[in-house]
Short mmCIF file of C-alpha atoms in Angstrom, two decimals:
data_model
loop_
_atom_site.label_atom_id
_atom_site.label_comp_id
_atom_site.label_asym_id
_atom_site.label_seq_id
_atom_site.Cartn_x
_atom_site.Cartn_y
_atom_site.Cartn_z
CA UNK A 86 -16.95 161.69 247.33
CA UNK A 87 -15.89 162.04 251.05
CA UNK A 88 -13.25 159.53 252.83
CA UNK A 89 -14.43 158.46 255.78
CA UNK A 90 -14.55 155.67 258.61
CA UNK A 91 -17.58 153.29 258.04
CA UNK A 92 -18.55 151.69 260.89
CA UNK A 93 -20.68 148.13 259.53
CA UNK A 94 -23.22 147.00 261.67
CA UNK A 95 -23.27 143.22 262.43
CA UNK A 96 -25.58 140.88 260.42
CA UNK A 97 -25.45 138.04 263.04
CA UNK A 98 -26.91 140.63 266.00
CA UNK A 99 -30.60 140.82 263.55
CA UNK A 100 -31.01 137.10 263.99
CA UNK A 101 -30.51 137.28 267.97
CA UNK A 102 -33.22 136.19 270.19
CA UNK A 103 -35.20 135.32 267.46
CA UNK A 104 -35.56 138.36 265.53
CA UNK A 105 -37.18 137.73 262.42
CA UNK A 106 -34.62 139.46 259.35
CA UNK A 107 -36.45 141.26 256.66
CA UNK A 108 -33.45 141.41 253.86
CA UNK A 109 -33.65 143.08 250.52
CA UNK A 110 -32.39 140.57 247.43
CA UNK A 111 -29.39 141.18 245.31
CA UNK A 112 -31.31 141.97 241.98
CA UNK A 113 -29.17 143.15 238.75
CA UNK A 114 -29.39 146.75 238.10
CA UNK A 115 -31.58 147.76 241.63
CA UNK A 116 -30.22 147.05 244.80
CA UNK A 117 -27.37 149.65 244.01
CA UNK A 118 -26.82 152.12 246.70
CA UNK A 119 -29.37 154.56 246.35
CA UNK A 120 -32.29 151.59 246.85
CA UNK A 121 -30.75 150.31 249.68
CA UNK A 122 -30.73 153.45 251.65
CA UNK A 123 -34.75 154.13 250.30
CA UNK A 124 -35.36 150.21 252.01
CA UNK A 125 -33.76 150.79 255.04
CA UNK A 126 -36.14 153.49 256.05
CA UNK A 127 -38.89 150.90 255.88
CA UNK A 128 -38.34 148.05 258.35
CA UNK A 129 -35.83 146.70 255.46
CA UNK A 130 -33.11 145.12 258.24
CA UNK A 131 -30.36 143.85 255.73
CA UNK A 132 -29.54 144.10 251.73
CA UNK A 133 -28.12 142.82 249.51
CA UNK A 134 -25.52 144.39 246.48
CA UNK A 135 -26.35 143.00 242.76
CA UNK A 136 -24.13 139.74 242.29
CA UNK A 137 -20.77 140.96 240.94
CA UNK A 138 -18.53 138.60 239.55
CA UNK A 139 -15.65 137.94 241.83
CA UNK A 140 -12.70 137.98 239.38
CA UNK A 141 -13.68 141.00 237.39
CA UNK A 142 -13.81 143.05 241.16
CA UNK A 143 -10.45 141.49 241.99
CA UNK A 144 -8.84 142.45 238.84
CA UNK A 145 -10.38 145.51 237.31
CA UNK A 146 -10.45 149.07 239.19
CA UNK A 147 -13.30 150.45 237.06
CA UNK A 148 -15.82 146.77 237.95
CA UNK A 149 -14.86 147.91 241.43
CA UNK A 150 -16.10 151.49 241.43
CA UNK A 151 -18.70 150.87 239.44
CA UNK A 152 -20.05 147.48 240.97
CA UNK A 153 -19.94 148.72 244.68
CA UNK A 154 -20.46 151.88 246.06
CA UNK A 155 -21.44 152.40 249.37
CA UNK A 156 -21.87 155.08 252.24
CA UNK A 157 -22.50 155.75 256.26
CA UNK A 158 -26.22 154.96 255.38
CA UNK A 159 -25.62 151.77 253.67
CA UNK A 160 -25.31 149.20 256.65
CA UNK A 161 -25.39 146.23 257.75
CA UNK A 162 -25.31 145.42 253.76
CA UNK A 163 -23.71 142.44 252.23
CA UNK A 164 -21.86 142.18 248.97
CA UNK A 165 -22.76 139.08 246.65
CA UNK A 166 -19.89 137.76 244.54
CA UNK A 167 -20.53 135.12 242.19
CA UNK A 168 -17.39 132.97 241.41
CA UNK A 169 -15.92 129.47 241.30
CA UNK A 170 -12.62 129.32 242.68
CA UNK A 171 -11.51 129.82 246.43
CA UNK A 172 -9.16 132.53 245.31
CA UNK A 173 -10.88 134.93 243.49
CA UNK A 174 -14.15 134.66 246.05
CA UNK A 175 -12.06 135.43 248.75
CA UNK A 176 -9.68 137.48 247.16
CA UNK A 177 -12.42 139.91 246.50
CA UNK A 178 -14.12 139.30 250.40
CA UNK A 179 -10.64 140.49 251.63
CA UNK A 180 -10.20 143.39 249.85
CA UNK A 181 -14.02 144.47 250.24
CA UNK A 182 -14.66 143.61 254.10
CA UNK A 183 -13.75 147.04 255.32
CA UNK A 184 -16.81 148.63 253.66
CA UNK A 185 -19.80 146.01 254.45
CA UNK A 186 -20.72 143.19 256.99
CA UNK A 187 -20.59 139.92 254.95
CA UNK A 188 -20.10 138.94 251.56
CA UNK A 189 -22.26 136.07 249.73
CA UNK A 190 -21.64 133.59 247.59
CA UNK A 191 -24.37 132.73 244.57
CA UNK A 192 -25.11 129.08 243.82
CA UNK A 193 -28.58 130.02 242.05
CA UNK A 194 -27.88 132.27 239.16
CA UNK A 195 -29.52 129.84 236.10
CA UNK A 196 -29.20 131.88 233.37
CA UNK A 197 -27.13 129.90 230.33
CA UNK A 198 -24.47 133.15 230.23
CA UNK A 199 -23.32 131.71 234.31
CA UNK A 200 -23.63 127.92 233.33
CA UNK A 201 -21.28 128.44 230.80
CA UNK A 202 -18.82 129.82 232.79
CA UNK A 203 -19.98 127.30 235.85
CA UNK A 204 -20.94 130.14 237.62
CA UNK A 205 -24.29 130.26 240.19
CA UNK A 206 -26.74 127.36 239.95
CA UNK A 207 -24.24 124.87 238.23
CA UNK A 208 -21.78 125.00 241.62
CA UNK A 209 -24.42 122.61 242.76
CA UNK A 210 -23.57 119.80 240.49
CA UNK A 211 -20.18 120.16 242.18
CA UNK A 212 -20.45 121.55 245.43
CA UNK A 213 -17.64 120.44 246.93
CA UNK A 214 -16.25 123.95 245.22
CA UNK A 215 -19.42 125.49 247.51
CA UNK A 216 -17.96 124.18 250.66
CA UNK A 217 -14.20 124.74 250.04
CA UNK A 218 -15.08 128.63 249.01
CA UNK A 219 -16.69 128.95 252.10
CA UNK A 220 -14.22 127.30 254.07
CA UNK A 221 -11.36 129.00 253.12
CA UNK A 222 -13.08 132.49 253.43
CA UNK A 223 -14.68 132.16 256.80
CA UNK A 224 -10.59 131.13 257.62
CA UNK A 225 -9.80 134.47 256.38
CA UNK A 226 -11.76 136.93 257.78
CA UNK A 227 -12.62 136.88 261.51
CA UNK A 228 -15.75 137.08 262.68
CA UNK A 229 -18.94 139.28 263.54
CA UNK A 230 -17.72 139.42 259.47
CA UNK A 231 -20.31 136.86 258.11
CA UNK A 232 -20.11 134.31 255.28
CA UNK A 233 -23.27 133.37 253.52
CA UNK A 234 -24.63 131.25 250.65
CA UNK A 235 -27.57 131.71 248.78
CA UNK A 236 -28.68 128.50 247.08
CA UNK A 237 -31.97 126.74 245.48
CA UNK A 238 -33.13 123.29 245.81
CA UNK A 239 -32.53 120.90 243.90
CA UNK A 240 -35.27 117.68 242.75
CA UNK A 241 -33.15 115.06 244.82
CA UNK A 242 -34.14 117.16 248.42
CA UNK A 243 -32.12 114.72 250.58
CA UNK A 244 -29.20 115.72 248.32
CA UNK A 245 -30.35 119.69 248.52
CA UNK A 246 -30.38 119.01 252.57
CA UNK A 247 -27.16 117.15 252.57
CA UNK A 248 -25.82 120.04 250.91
CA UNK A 249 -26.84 122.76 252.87
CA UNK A 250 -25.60 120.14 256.03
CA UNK A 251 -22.16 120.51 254.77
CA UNK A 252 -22.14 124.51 254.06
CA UNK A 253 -23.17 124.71 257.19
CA UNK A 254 -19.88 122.28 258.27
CA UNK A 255 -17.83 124.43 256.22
CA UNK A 256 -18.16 127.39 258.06
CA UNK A 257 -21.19 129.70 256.55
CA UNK A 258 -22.72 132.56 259.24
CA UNK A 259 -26.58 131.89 257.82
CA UNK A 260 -28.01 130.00 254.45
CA UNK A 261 -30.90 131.83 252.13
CA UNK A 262 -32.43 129.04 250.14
CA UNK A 263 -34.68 130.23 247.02
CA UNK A 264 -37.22 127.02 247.45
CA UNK A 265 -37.56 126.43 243.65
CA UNK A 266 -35.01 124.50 241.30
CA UNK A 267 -33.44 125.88 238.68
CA UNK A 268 -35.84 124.92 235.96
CA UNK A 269 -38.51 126.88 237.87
CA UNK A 270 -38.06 130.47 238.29
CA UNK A 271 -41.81 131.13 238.99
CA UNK A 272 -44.46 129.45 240.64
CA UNK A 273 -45.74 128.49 244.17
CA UNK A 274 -42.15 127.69 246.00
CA UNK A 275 -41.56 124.19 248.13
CA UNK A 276 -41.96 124.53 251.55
CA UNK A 277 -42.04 121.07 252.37
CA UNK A 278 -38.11 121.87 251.33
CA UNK A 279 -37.71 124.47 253.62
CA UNK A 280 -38.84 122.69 256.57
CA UNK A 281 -36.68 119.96 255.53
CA UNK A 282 -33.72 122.13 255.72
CA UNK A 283 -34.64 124.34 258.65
CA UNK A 284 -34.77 120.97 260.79
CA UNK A 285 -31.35 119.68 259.71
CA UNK A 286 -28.85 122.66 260.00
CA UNK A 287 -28.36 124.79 262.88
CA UNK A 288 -27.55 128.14 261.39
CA UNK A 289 -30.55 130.88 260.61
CA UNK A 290 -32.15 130.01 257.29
CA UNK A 291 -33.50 132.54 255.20
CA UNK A 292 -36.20 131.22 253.08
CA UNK A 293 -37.01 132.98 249.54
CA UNK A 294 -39.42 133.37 246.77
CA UNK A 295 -43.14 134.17 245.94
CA UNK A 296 -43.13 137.21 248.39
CA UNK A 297 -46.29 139.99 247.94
CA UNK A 298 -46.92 141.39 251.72
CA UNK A 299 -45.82 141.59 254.88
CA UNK A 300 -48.49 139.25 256.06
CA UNK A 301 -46.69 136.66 253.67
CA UNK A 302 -43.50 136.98 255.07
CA UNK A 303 -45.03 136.01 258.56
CA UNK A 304 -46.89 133.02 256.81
CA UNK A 305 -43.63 131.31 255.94
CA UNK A 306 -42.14 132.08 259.07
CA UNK A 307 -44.89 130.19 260.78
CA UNK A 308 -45.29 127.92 258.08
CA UNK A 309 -41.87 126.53 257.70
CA UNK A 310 -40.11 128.15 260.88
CA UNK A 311 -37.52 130.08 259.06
CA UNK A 312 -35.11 132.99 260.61
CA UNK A 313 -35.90 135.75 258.17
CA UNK A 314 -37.23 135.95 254.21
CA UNK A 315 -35.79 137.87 251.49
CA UNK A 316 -37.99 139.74 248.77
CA UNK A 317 -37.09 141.08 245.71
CA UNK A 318 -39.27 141.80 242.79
CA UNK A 319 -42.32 142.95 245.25
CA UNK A 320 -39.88 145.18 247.46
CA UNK A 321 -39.19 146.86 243.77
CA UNK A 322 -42.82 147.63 243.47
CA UNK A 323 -43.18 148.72 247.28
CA UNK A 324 -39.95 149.63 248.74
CA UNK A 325 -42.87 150.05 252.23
CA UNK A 326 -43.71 145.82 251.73
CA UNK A 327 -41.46 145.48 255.00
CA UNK A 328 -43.44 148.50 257.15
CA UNK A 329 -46.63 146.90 256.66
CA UNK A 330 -47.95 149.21 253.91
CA UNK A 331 -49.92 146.81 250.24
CA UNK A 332 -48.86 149.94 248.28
CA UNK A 333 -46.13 152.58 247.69
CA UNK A 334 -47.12 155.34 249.92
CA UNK A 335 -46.23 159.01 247.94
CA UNK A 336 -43.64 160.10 250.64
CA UNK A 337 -41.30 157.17 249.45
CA UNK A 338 -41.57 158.53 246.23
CA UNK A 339 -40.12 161.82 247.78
CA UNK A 340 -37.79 160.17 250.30
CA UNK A 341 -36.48 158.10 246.74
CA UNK A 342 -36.38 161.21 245.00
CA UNK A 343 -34.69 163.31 247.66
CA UNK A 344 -32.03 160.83 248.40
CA UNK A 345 -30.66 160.66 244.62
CA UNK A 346 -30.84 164.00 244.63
CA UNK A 347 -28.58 164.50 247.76
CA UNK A 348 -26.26 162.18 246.71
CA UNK A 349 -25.55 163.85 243.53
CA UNK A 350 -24.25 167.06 245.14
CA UNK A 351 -20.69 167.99 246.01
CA UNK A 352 -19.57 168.93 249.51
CA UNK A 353 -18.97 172.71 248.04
CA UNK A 354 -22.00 172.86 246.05
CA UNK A 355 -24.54 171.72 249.06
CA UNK A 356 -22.92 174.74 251.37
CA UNK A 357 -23.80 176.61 248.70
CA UNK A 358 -27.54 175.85 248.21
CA UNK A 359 -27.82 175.19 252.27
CA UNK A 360 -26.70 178.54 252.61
CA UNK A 361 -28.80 180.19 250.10
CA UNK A 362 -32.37 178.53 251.18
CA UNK A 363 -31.95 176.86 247.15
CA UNK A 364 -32.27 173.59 245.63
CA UNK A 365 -30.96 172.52 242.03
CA UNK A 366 -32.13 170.43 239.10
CA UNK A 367 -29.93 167.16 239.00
CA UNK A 368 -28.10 167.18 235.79
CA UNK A 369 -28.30 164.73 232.70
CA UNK A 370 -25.04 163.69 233.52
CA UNK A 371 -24.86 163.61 237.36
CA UNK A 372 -22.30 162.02 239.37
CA UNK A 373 -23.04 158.96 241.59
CA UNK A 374 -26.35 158.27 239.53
CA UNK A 375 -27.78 157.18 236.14
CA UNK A 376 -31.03 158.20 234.92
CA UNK A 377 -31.89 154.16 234.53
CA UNK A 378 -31.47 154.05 238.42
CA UNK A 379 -33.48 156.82 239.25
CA UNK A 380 -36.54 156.70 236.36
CA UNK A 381 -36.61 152.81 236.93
CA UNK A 382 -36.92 152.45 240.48
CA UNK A 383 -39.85 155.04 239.79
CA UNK A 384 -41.50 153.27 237.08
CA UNK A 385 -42.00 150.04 239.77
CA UNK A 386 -43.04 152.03 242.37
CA UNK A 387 -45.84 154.23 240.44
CA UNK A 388 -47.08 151.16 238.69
CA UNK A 389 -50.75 151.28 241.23
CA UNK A 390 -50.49 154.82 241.76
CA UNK A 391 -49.97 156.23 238.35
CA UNK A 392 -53.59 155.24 236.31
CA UNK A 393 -52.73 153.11 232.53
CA UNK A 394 -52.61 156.45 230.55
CA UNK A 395 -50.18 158.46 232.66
CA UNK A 396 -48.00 155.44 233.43
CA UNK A 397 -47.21 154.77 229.65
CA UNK A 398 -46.03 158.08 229.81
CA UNK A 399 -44.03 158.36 232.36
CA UNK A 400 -42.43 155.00 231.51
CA UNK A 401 -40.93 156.12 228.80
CA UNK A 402 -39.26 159.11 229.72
CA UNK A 403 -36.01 159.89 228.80
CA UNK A 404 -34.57 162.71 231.20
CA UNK A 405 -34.14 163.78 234.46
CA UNK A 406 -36.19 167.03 234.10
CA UNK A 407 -39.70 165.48 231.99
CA UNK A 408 -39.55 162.96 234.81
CA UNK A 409 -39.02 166.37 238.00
CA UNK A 410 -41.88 168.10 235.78
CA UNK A 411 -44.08 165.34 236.04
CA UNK A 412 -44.05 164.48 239.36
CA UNK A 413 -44.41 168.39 240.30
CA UNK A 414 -47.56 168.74 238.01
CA UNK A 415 -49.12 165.68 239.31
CA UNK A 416 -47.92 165.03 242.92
CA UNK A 417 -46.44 168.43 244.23
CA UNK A 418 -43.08 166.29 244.47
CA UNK A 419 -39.64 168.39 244.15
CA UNK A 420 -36.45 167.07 245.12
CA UNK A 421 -35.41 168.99 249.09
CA UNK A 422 -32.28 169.46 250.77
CA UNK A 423 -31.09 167.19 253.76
CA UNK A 424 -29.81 168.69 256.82
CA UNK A 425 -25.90 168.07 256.95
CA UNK A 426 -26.28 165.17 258.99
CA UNK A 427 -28.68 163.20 256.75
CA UNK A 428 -26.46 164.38 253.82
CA UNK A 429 -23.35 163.08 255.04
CA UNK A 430 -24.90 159.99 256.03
CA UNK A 431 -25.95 159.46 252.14
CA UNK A 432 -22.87 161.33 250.22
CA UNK A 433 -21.10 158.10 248.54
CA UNK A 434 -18.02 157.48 249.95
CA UNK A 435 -14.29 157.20 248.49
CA UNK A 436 -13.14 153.33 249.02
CA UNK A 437 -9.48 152.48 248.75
CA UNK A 438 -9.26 148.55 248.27
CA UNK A 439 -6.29 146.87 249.28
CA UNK A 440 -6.23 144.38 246.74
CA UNK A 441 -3.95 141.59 247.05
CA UNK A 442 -0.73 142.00 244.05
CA UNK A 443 -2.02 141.50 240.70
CA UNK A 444 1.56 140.61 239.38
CA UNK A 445 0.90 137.17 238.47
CA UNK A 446 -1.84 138.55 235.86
CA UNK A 447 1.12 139.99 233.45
CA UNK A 448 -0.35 143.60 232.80
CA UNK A 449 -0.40 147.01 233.97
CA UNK A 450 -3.27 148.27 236.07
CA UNK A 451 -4.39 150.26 232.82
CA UNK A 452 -4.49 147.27 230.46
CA UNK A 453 -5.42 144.67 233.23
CA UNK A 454 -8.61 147.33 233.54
CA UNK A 455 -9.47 146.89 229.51
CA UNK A 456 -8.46 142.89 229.48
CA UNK A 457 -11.42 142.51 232.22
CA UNK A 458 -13.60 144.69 230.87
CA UNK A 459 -15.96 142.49 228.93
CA UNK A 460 -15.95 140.51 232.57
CA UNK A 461 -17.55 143.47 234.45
CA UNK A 462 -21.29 143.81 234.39
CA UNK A 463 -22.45 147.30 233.84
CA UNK A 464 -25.89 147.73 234.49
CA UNK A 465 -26.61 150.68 231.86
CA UNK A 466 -25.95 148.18 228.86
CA UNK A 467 -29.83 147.43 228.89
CA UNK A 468 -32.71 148.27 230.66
CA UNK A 469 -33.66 144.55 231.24
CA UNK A 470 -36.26 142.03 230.93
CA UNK A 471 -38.31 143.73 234.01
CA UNK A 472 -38.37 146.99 233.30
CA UNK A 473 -39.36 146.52 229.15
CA UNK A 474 -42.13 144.82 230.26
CA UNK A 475 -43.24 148.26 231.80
CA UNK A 476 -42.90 150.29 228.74
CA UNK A 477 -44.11 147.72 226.07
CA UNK A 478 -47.20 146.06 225.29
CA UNK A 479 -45.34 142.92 224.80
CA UNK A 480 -42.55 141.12 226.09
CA UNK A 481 -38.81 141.91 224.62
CA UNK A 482 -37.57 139.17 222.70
CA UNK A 483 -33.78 137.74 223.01
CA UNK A 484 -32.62 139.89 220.27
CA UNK A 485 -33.87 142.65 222.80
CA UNK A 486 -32.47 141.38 225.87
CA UNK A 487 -28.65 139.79 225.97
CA UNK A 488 -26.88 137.85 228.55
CA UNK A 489 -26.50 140.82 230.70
CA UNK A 490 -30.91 140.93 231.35
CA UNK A 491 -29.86 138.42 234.56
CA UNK A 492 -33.38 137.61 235.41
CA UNK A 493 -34.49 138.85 239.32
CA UNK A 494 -33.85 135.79 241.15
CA UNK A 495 -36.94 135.70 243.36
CA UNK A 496 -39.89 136.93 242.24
#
């Protein structure tokens, strides 16, 4: 990894002069680093990091590396934390706000894992934790650094307006509203909501849910008057939705596959192949990449290029070179080079956090790291929900998917 200055651009500049803000969701397991970057060549103007739990980040070195990585590429991006006390939200904005714009706080998680631990949607049976969190963070950090929420409605909508009134009071930059409740994680959204919501706060709302095209996220705009709309599981299936393109083109398949493959290369080992005119196979192993990351990504995007027969094969690959074979045999694809400044622009950078003192927590940094281990997500513990639906011919059961399969927020 290479140390390095980042300089974040500044969320609140998109919504200027009415600019409408095309954002990429935080979605478990695919809006890590690598996606981002693909997005942002297509129109994508802001993304989002997967929700990471805001005490685990604060508390454990290894949810920090491998919850967040970032580099000079990745910008203006925003870091989700999910959490429900004003120390350990803003604990973790503090120590993360030199590597992104704005950090978000998730009051729409439903799954019974978060309830439990009165995490996401369930902050909305109390929010008076929503607007103190917010308050106390947006006192913390100085602006252009932003502040967000992302929230659903609830059935009461005065109540749903009345709290997005008082976010707004308590200091957050911009709202995104997913305009279904909790019980309701498909289906046509409420606009009748969002219009509600856009006329009674003053702040850019970002409305959410039921995306498929471009043309759609104009549609709400006009329909409801928002500021910008965030997609998630269609931007997974067309990382182009934002340029205007219904399908995934081929050369995002080989901008996807050249960017993982650039950012798995050492400083010492791309002067080496940029001097010799080469290119290398990426390992099994490589660093600053899984093979779930890099095979799944592909499975969404070849799902209407690829016809039934090929696609059940290719979803269920298990390695890094069947899947480089295939897409050579069928598509001319190989992974290329960047020039140096493209590559330094994608070559993950080294972050040093300067977390507040973890004293109080009784333990050494190497046993503080195993106590919060079981509170860091790891995304390579499943494949999830989404993508087993790809490779089966019938949906995974619970037994098959645990607590960790957080479902994609916004279909």
């Amino acid at each position: 990894m290479l140390t390095m200055n980042k300089e974040n651009k500044q969320v609140m500049e998109l919504f200027q002069d009415g600019n409408f803000v095309k954002i990429c969701a935080p979605m478990v397991r695919y809006s890590k680093l690598q996606f981002r970057n693909l997005v942002k060549r297509y129109d994508c103007d802001l993304c989002f990091t997967p929700m990471i739990l805001a005490d685990s980040f604060c508390m454990s070195e290894k949810a920090r590396n491998n919850e967040f990585t970032t580099n000079l590429d990745d910008t203006p991006v925003i870091i989700q934390f999910a959490s429900n006390t004003v120390d350990d939200f803003t604990m973790a904005a503090v120590s993360a706000s030199p590597f992104c714009s704005g950090v978000d706080l998730n009051c729409g998680c439903p799954q019974r894992w978060a309830k439990q631990q009165g995490l996401g949607c369930v902050m909305l049976e109390k929010p008076q934790k929503i607007f103190d969190i917010t308050r106390e963070c947006r006192n913390k950090i100085l602006k252009p650094f932003t502040v967000s929420v992302k929230t659903r409605i609830l059935n009461d909508l005065r109540r749903t307006v009345e709290i997005c009134r008082q976010i707004e009071k308590a200091g957050a930059s911009f709202l995104t509203v997913h305009a279904r409740t909790a019980d309701h994680s498909t289906g046509d959204i409420n606009e009748e909501a969002l219009k509600l919501i856009k006329e009674n706060i003053d702040i850019p709302l970002v409305a959410n849910g039921g995306i498929r095209s471009l043309s759609d996220c104009y549609q709400l705009r006009d329909s409801v008057g928002c500021d910008g709309v965030m997609v998630a599981n269609a931007i997974l299936q067309n990382p182009a939705i934002f340029s205007g393109i219904n399908e995934t083109p081929l050369d995002c398949v080989q901008h996807w596959v050249d960017i993982c493959y650039n950012t798995t290369i050492s400083r010492s080992e791309y002067r080496f192949l940029s001097e010799t005119n080469r290119t290398s196979v990426i390992p099994e192993r490589p660093p600053n990449l899984t093979f779930q990351c890099f095979h799944h990504h592909l499975v969404f995007m070849m799902e209407k290029i690829l016809p039934k027969r090929k696609r059940r094969i290719f979803n269920n690959f298990k390695k890094f070179q069947e899947v480089f074979e295939f897409l050579k045999k069928e598509f001319n694809i190989v992974p290329s080079l960047f020039g140096i400044e493209d590559y330094e622009k994608v070559i993950p950078l080294s972050l040093a956090y300067d977390v507040a003192d973890n004293s109080h927590f009784g333990s050494d940094a190497k046993l503080l790291d195993e106590k919060c281990e079981h509170l860091a997500y790891n995304s390579s513990w499943s494949n999830g929900k989404y993508f087993v639906s790809k490779t089966a011919d019938e949906k995974c059961t619970d037994k098959d998917c645990d607590w960790s399969d957080m479902f994609l927020e916004n279909d």
